[in-house]
Coordinates of C-alpha atoms and ligand atoms in Angstrom, one line a residue:
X1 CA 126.5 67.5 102.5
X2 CA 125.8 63.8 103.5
X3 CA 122.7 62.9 104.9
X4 CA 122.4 63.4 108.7
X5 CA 119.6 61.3 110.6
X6 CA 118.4 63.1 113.6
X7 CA 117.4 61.2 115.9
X8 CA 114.0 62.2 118.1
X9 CA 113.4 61.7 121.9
X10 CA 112.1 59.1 123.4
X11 CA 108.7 59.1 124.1
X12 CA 109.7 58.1 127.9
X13 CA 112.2 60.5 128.0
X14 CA 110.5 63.4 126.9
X15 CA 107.3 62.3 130.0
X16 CA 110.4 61.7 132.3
X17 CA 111.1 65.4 132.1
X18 CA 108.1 66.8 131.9
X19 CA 107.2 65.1 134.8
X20 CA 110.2 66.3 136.6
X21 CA 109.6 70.5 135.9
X22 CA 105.8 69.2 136.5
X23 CA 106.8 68.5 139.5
X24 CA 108.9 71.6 140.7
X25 CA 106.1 73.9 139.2
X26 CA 103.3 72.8 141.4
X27 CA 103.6 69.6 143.3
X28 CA 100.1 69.7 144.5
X29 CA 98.5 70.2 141.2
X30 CA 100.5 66.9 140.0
X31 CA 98.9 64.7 143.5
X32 CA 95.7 66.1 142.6
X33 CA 95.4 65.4 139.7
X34 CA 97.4 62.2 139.2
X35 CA 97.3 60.8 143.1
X36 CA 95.3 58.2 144.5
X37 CA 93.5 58.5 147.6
X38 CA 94.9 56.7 151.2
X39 CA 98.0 55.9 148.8
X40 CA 101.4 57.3 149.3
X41 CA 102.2 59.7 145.9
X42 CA 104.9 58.7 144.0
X43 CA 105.9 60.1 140.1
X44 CA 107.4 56.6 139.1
X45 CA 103.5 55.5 138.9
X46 CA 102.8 58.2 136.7
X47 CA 104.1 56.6 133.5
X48 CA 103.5 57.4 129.5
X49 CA 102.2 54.2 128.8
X50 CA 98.9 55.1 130.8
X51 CA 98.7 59.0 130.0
X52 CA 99.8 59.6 126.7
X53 CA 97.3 59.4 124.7
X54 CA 98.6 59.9 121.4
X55 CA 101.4 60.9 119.6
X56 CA 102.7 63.1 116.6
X57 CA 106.1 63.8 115.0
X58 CA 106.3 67.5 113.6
X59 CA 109.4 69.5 112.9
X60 CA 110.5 73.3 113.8
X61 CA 112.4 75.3 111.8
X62 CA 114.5 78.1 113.5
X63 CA 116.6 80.9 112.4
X64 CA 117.6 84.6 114.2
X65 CA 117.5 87.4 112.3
X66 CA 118.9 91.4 113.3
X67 CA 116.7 94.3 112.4
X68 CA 118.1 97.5 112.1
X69 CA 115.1 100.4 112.7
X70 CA 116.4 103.6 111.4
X71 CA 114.1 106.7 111.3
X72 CA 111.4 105.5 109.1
X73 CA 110.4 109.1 109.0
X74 CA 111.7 110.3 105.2
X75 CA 111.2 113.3 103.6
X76 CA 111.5 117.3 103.8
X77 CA 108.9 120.1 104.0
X78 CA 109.6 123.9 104.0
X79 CA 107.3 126.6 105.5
X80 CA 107.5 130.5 105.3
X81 CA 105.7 132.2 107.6
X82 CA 105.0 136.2 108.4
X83 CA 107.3 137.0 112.1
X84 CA 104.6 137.4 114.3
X85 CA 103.5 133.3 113.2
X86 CA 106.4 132.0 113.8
X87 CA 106.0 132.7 117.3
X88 CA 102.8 130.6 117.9
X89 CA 104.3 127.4 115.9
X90 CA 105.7 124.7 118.0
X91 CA 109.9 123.9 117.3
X92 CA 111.8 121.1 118.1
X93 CA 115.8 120.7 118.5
X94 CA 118.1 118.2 118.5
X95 CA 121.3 119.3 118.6
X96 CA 123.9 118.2 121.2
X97 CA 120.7 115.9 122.7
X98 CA 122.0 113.0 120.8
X99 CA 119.5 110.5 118.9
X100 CA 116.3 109.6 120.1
X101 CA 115.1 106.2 120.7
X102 CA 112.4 105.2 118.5
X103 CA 110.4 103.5 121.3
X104 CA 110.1 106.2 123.5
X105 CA 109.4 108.9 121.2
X106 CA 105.6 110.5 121.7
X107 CA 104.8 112.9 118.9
X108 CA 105.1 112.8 115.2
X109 CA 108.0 111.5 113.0
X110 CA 108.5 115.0 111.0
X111 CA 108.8 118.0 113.2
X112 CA 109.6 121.6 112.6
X113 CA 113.0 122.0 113.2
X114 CA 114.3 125.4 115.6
X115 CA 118.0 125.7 113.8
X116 CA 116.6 126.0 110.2
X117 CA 114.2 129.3 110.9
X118 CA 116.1 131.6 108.1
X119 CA 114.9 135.4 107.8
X120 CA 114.0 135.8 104.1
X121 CA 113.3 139.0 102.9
X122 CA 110.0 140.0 102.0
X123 CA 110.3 140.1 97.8
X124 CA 106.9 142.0 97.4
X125 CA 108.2 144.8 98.7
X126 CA 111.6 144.6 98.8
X127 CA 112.5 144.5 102.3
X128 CA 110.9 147.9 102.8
X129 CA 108.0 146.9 104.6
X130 CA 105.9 149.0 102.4
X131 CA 104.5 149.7 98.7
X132 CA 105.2 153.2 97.5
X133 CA 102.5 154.3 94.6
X134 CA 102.0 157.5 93.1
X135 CA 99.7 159.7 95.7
X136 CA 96.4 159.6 94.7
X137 CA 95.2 162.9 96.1
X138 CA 98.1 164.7 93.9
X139 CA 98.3 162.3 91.3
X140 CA 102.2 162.2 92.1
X141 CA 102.8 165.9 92.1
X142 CA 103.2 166.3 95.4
X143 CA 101.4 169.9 94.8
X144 CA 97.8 170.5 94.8
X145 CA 96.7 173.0 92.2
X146 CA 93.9 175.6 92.5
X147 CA 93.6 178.8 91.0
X148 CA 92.4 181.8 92.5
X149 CA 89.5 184.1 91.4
X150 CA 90.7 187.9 91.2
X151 CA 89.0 190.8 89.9
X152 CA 91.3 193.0 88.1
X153 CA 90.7 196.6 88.5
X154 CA 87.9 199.3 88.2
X155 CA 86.3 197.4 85.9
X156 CA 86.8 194.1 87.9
X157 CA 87.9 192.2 85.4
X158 CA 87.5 188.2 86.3
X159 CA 90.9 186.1 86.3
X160 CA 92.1 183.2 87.5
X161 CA 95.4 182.8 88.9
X162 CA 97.3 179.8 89.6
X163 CA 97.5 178.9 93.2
X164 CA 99.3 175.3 94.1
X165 CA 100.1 174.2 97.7
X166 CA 102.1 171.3 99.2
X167 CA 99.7 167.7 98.9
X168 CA 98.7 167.1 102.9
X169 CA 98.0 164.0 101.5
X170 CA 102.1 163.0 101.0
X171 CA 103.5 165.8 102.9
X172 CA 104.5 167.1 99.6
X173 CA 106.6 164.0 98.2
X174 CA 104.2 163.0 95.6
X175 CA 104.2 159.2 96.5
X176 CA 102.3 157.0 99.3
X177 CA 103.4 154.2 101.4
X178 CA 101.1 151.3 101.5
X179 CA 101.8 148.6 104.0
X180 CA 103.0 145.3 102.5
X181 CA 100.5 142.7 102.9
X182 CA 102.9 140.1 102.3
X183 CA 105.5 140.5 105.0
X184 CA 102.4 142.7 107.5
X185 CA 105.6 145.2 107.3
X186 CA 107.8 143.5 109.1
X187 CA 110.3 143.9 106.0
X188 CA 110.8 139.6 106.5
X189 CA 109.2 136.4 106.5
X190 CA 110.5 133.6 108.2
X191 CA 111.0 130.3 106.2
X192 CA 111.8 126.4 108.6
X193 CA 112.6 123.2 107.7
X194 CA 110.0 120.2 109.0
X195 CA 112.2 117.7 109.3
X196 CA 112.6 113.7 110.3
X197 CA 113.0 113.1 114.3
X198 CA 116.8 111.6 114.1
X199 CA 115.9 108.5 115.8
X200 CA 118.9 106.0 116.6
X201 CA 119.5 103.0 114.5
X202 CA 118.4 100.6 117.1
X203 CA 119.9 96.6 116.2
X204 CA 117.2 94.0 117.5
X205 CA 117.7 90.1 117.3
X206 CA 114.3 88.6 116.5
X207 CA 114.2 85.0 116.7
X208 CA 112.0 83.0 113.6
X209 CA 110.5 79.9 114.5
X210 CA 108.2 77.9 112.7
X211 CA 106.7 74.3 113.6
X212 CA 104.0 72.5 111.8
X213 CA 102.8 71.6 115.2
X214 CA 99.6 73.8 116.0
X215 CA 101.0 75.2 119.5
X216 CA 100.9 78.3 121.2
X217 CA 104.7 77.9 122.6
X218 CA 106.0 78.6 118.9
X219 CA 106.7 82.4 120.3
X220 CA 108.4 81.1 123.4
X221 CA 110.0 77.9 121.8
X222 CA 111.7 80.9 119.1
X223 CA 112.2 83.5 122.1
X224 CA 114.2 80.4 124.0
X225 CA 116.0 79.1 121.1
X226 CA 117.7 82.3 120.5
X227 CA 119.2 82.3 123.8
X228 CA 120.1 79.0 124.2
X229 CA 120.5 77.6 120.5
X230 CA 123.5 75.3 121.6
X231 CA 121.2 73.7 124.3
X232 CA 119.0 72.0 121.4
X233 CA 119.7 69.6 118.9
X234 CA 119.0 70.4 115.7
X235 CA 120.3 70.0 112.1
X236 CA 121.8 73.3 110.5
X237 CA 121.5 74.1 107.0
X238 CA 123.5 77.0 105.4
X239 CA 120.6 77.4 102.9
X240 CA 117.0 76.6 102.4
X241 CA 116.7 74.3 99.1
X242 CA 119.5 71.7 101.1
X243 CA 116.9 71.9 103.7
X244 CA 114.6 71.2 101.3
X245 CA 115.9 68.3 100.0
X246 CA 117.3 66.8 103.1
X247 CA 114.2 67.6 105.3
X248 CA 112.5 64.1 104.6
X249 CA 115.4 62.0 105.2
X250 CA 116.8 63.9 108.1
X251 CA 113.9 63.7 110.4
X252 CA 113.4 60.5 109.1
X253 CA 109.6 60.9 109.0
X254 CA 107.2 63.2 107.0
X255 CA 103.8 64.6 106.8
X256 CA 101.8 66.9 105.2
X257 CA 102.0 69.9 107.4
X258 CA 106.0 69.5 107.9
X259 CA 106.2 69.6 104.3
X260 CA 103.7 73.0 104.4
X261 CA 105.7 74.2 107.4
X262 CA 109.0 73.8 105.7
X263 CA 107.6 75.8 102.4
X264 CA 106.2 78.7 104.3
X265 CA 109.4 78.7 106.2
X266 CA 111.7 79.4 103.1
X267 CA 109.4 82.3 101.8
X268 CA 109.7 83.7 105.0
X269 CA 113.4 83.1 104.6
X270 CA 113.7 85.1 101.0
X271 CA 111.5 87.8 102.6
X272 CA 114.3 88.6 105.1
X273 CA 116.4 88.0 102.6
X274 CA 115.9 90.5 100.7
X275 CA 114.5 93.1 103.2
X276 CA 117.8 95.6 103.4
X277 CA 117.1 96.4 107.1
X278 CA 117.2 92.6 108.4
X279 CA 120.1 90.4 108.2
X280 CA 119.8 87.1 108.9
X281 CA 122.6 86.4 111.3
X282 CA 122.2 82.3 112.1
X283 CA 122.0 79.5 110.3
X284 CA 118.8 77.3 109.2
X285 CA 118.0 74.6 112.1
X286 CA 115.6 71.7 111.2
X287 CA 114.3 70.5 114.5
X288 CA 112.2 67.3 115.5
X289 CA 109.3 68.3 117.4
X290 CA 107.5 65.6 119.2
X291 CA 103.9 66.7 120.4
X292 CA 102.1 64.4 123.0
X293 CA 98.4 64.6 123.8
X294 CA 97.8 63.4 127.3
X295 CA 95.3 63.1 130.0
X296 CA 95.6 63.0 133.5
X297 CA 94.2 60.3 135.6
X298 CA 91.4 62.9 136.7
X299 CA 90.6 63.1 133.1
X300 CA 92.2 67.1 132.4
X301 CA 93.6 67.1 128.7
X302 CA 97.0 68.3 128.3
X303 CA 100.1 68.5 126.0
X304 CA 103.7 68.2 126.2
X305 CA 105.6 69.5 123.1
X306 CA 109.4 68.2 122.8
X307 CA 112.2 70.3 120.2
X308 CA 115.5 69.3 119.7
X309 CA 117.0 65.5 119.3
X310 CA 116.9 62.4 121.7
X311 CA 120.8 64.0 122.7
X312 CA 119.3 67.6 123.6
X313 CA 116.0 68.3 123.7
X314 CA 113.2 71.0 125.3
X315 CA 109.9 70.7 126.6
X316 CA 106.9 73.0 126.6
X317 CA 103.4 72.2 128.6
X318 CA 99.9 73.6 128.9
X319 CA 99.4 71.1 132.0
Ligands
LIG1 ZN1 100.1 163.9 97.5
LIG2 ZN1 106.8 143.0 102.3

């Protein structure tokens, strides 16, 4: 790539237009602050020469990137709970509601899911609800045994006789059904999946600007810029290390700061880089960036910052 000179504004230029959107803004802030009393206002008095105090060359580097926000939530948890829980927990569903959008979404990320409660059955006690065990009043007979004291004849002779009768304990079956602690007898526990909110993959352009210029525009120089790119002037770059290397002869000035600027920029550059949810999507402008410190004839300190070449060019003002 051959060297391409930019060429900046013109310092008249650039106070010709602010003048002008000056102007439209508030017409009576401009008389006020620039008029003269008993004299008839006029803009073509109002020159640079006079209120410019001084001057500085900068630079702005610009590039768009997309960001892609897919659920952020990861992961997968699984609960099991006895039936009668189940009912106090709190379920969510998504099926047939489509995806959610991340920015209106209220609540957390991972949320128990309605169409994965499962019935599981209870492995304690097999699904019976209950724990049979050997009846401890019968010791698992199921038949109590006595005997019976008899006295046999004249002589009453003393026996004992055996004398067994049904355990009222087991009704007779030997065994006793002890309630399953695990399942609370209802035979089943209840397992559900916490699961991710399926929010949509929502595609954002996010403009990049950076300027070695200390100015509060840079977020509405880069929000502007990304809408109307082909209304500036700037040199593109299809990487950063041509930028790099063409930077200084380009603008055809340098300083410390644009030199800082541009390095910060290219990290900032590899970062998106190699994030695997952005994409950067234009290319690398280098931009000249004029900023002029100024003062009204009331004294009021103000600046006009200038982006793009003398052929197409922005301004920004705090006046
Ligand atoms: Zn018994
Ligand atoms: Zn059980």
């Amino acid at each position: 790539m051959p060297d391409v000179k930019i060429k900046t504004p013109n310092l008249d230029d650039i106070f010709e237009k602010w003048k002008q959107s000056a102007m439209r803004k508030d017409k009576k802030k401009m008389e006020k602050q620039f008029g003269t009393k008993g004299a008839v206002f006029s803009l073509d008095v109002i020159s640079a020469a006079e209120y410019v105090k001084d001057t500085m060359k900068e630079a702005a580097i610009y590039f768009a990137v997309k960001k892609s926000l897919g659920p952020a939530a990861q992961g997968k948890e699984e609960k099991m709970l006895p039936a009668p829980r189940i009912s106090r927990e709190y379920f969510y569903s998504f099926k047939g509601a489509g995806q959610v959008n991340k920015d209106n979404w209220k609540g957390d990320e991972l949320v128990p899911m309605h169409d994965t409660i499962q019935g599981i059955t209870c492995k304690k006690c097999n699904g019976k609800g209950y724990l049979e065990d050997k009846c401890k009043t019968c010791g698992g007979s199921g038949k109590i045994e006595e005997t019976i004291t008899v006295f046999v004849g004249e002589d009453q002779k003393k026996e004992k006789k055996a004398f067994s009768y049904p355990c009222g304990t087991c009704y007779g079956t030997g065994t006793r059904r002890e309630h399953c602690k695990e399942c609370d007898g209802h035979k089943t526990l209840y397992k559900y999946q916490i699961l991710p909110v399926p929010f949509k993959t929502v595609v954002t352009g996010v403009p990049v600007l950076h300027s070695s210029a200390q100015t509060k525009y840079e977020k509405e120089m880069g929000d502007d810029l990304h809408k109307m790119i082909e209304e500036v002037e700037g040199i593109k770059f299809s990487d950063f290390k041509t930028l790099e290397s063409k930077a200084e002869p380009s603008l055809g000035y340098w300083n410390k700061n644009i030199k800082k600027t541009i390095s910060s920029a290219g990290s900032d550059y590899k970062s998106h880089e190699k994030d695997k949810d952005t994409q950067i999507t234009s290319q690398i402008y280098l931009f000249p960036m004029i900023q002029m410190f100024c003062e009204t004839k009331k004294g009021s300190k103000f600046e006009i910052y200038s982006i793009g070449s003398d052929n197409k060019f922005m301004i920004y003002s705090n006046f």
